[in-house]
JSON list of C-alpha atoms in Angstrom, two decimals:
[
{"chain": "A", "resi": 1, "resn": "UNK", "atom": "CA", "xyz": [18.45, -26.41, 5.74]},
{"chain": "A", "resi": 2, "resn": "UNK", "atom": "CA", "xyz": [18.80, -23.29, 3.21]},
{"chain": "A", "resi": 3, "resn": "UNK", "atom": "CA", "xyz": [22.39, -21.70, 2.57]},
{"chain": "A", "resi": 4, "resn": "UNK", "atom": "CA", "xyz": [21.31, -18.66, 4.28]},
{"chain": "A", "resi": 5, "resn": "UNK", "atom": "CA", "xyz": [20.78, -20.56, 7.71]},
{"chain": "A", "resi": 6, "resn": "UNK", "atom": "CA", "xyz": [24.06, -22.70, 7.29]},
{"chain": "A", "resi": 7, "resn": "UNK", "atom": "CA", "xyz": [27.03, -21.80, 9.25]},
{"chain": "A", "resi": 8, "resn": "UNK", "atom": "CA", "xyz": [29.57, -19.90, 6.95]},
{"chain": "A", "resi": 9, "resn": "UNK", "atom": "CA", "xyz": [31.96, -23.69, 7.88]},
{"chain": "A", "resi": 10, "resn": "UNK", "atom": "CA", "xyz": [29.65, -25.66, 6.05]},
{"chain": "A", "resi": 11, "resn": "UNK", "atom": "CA", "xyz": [29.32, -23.78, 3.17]},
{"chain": "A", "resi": 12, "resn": "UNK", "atom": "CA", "xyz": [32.56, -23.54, 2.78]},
{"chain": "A", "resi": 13, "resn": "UNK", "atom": "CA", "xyz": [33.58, -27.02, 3.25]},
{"chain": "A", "resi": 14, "resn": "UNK", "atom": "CA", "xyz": [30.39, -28.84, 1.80]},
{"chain": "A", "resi": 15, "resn": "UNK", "atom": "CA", "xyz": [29.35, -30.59, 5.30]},
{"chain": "A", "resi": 16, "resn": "UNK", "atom": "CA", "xyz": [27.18, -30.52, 7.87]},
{"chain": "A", "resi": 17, "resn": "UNK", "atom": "CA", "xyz": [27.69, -29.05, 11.73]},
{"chain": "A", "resi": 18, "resn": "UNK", "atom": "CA", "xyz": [27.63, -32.58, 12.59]},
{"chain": "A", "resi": 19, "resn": "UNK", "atom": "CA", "xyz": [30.00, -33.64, 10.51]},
{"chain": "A", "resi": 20, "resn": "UNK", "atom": "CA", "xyz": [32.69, -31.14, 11.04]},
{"chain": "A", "resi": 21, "resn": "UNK", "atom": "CA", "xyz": [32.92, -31.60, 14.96]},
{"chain": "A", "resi": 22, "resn": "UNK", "atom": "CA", "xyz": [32.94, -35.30, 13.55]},
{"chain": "A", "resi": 23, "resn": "UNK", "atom": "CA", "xyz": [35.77, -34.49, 12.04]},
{"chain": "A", "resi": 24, "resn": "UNK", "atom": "CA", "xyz": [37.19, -32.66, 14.71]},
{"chain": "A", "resi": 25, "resn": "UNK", "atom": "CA", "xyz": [37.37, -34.87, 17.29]},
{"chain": "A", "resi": 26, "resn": "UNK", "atom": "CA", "xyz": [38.04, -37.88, 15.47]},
{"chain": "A", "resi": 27, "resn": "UNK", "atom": "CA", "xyz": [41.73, -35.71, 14.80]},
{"chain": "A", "resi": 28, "resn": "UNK", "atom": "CA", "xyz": [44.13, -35.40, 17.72]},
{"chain": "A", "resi": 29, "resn": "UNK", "atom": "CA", "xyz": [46.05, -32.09, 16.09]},
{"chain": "A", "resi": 30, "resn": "UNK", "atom": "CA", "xyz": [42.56, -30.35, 14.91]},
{"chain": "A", "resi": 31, "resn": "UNK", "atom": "CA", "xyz": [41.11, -31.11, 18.23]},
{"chain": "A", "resi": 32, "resn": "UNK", "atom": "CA", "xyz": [43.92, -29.23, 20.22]},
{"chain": "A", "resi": 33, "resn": "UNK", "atom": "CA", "xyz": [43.97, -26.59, 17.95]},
{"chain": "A", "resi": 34, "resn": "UNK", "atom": "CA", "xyz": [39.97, -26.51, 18.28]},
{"chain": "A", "resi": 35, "resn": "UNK", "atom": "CA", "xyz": [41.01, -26.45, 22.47]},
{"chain": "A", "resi": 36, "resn": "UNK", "atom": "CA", "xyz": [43.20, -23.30, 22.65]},
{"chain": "A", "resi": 37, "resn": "UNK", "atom": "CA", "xyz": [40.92, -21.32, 20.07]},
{"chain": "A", "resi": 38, "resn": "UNK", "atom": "CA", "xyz": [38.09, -22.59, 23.01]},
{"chain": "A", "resi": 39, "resn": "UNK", "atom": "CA", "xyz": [40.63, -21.34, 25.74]},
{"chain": "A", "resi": 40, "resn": "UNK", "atom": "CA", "xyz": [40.86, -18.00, 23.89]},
{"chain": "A", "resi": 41, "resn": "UNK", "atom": "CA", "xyz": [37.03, -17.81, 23.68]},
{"chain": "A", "resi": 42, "resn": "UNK", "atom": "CA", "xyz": [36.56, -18.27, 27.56]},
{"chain": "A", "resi": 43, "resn": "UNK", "atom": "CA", "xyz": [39.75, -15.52, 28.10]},
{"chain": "A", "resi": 44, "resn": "UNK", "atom": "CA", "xyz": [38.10, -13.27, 26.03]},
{"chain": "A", "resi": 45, "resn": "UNK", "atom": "CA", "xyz": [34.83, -13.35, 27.74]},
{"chain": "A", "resi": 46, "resn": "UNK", "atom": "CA", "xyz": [36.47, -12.71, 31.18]},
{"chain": "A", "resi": 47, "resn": "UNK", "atom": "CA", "xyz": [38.09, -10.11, 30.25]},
{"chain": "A", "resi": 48, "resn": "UNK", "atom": "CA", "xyz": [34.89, -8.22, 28.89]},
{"chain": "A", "resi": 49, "resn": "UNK", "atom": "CA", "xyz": [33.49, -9.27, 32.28]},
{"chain": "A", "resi": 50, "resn": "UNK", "atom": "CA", "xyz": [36.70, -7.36, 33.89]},
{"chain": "A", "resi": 51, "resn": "UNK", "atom": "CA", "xyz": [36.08, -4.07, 31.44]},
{"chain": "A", "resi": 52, "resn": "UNK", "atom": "CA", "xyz": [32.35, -4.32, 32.27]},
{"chain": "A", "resi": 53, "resn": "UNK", "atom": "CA", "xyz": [33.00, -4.07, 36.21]},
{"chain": "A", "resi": 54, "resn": "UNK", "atom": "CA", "xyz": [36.14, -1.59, 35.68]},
{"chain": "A", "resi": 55, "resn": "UNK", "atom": "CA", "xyz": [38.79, -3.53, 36.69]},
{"chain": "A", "resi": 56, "resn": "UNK", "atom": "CA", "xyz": [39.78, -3.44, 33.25]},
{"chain": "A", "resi": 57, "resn": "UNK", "atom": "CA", "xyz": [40.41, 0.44, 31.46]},
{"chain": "A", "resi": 58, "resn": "UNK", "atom": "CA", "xyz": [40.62, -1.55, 27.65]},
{"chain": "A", "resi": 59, "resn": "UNK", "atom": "CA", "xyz": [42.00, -4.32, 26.00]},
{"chain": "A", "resi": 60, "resn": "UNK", "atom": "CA", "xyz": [43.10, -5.55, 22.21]},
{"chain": "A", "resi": 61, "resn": "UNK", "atom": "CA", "xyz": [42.54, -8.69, 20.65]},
{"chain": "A", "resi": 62, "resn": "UNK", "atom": "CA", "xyz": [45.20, -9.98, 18.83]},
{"chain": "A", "resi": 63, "resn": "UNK", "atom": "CA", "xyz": [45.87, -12.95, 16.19]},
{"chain": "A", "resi": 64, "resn": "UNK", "atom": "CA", "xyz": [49.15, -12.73, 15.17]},
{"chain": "A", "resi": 65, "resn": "UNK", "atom": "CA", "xyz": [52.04, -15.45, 15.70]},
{"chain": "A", "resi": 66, "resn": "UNK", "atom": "CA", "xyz": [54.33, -14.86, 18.51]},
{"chain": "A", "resi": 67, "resn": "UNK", "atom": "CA", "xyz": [52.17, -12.51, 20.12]},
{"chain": "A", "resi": 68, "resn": "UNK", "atom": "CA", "xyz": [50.15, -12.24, 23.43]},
{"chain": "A", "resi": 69, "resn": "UNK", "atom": "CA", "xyz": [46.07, -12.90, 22.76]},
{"chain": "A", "resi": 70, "resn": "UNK", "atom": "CA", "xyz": [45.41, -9.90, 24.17]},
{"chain": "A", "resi": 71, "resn": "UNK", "atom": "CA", "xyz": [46.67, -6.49, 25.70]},
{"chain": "A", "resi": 72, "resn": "UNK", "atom": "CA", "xyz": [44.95, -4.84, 28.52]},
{"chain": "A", "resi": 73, "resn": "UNK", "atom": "CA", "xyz": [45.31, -2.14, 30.07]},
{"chain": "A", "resi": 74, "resn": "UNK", "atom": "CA", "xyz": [44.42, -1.08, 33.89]},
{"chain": "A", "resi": 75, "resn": "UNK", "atom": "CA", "xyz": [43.07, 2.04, 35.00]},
{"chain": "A", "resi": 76, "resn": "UNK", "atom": "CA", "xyz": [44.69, 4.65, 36.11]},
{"chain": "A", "resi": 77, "resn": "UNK", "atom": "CA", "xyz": [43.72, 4.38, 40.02]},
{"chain": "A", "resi": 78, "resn": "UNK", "atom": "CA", "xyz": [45.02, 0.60, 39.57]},
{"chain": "A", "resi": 79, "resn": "UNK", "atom": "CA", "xyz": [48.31, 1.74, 38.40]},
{"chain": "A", "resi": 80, "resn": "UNK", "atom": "CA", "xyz": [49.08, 4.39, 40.94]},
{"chain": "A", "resi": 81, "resn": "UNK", "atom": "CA", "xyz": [47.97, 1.85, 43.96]},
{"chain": "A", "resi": 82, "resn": "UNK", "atom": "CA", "xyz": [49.97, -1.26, 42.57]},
{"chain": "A", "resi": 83, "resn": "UNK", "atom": "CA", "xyz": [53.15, 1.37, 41.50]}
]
């Protein structure tokens, strides 16, 4: 496979796909972290579900220590019928 079609991972760390989920799961600490960056994945694509149907006025995606994943907001005729 040519660089150019290589996941930025491999390049970086000089082995395959295969061998980096190897890795992975052979790795009790890299394989939790590997399950709440999967769990942020999923939460992320729900809530672009919920701002594609409306329920949802925006949200934020965040990476930072000791703060939430993400910030949403509601819409404004959420907020005056839950208030």
């Amino acid at each position: 496979m040519t660089d150019e079609r290589k996941h930025a991972l491999e390049l970086e760390y000089g082995l395959t796909k295969d061998e980096l989920l190897d890795a992975i799961n052979l790795r009790f600490r890299a394989k939790v972290t590997l399950e709440g960056a999967v769990a942020e994945v999923h939460l992320g694509k729900h809530i672009k579900r919920l701002l594609d149907a409306g329920l949802i006025a925006r949200y934020e995606e965040h990476d930072k220590d000791a703060y939430p994943d993400y910030s949403i907001w509601l819409p404004e005729q959420l907020r005056n019928h839950c208030g």
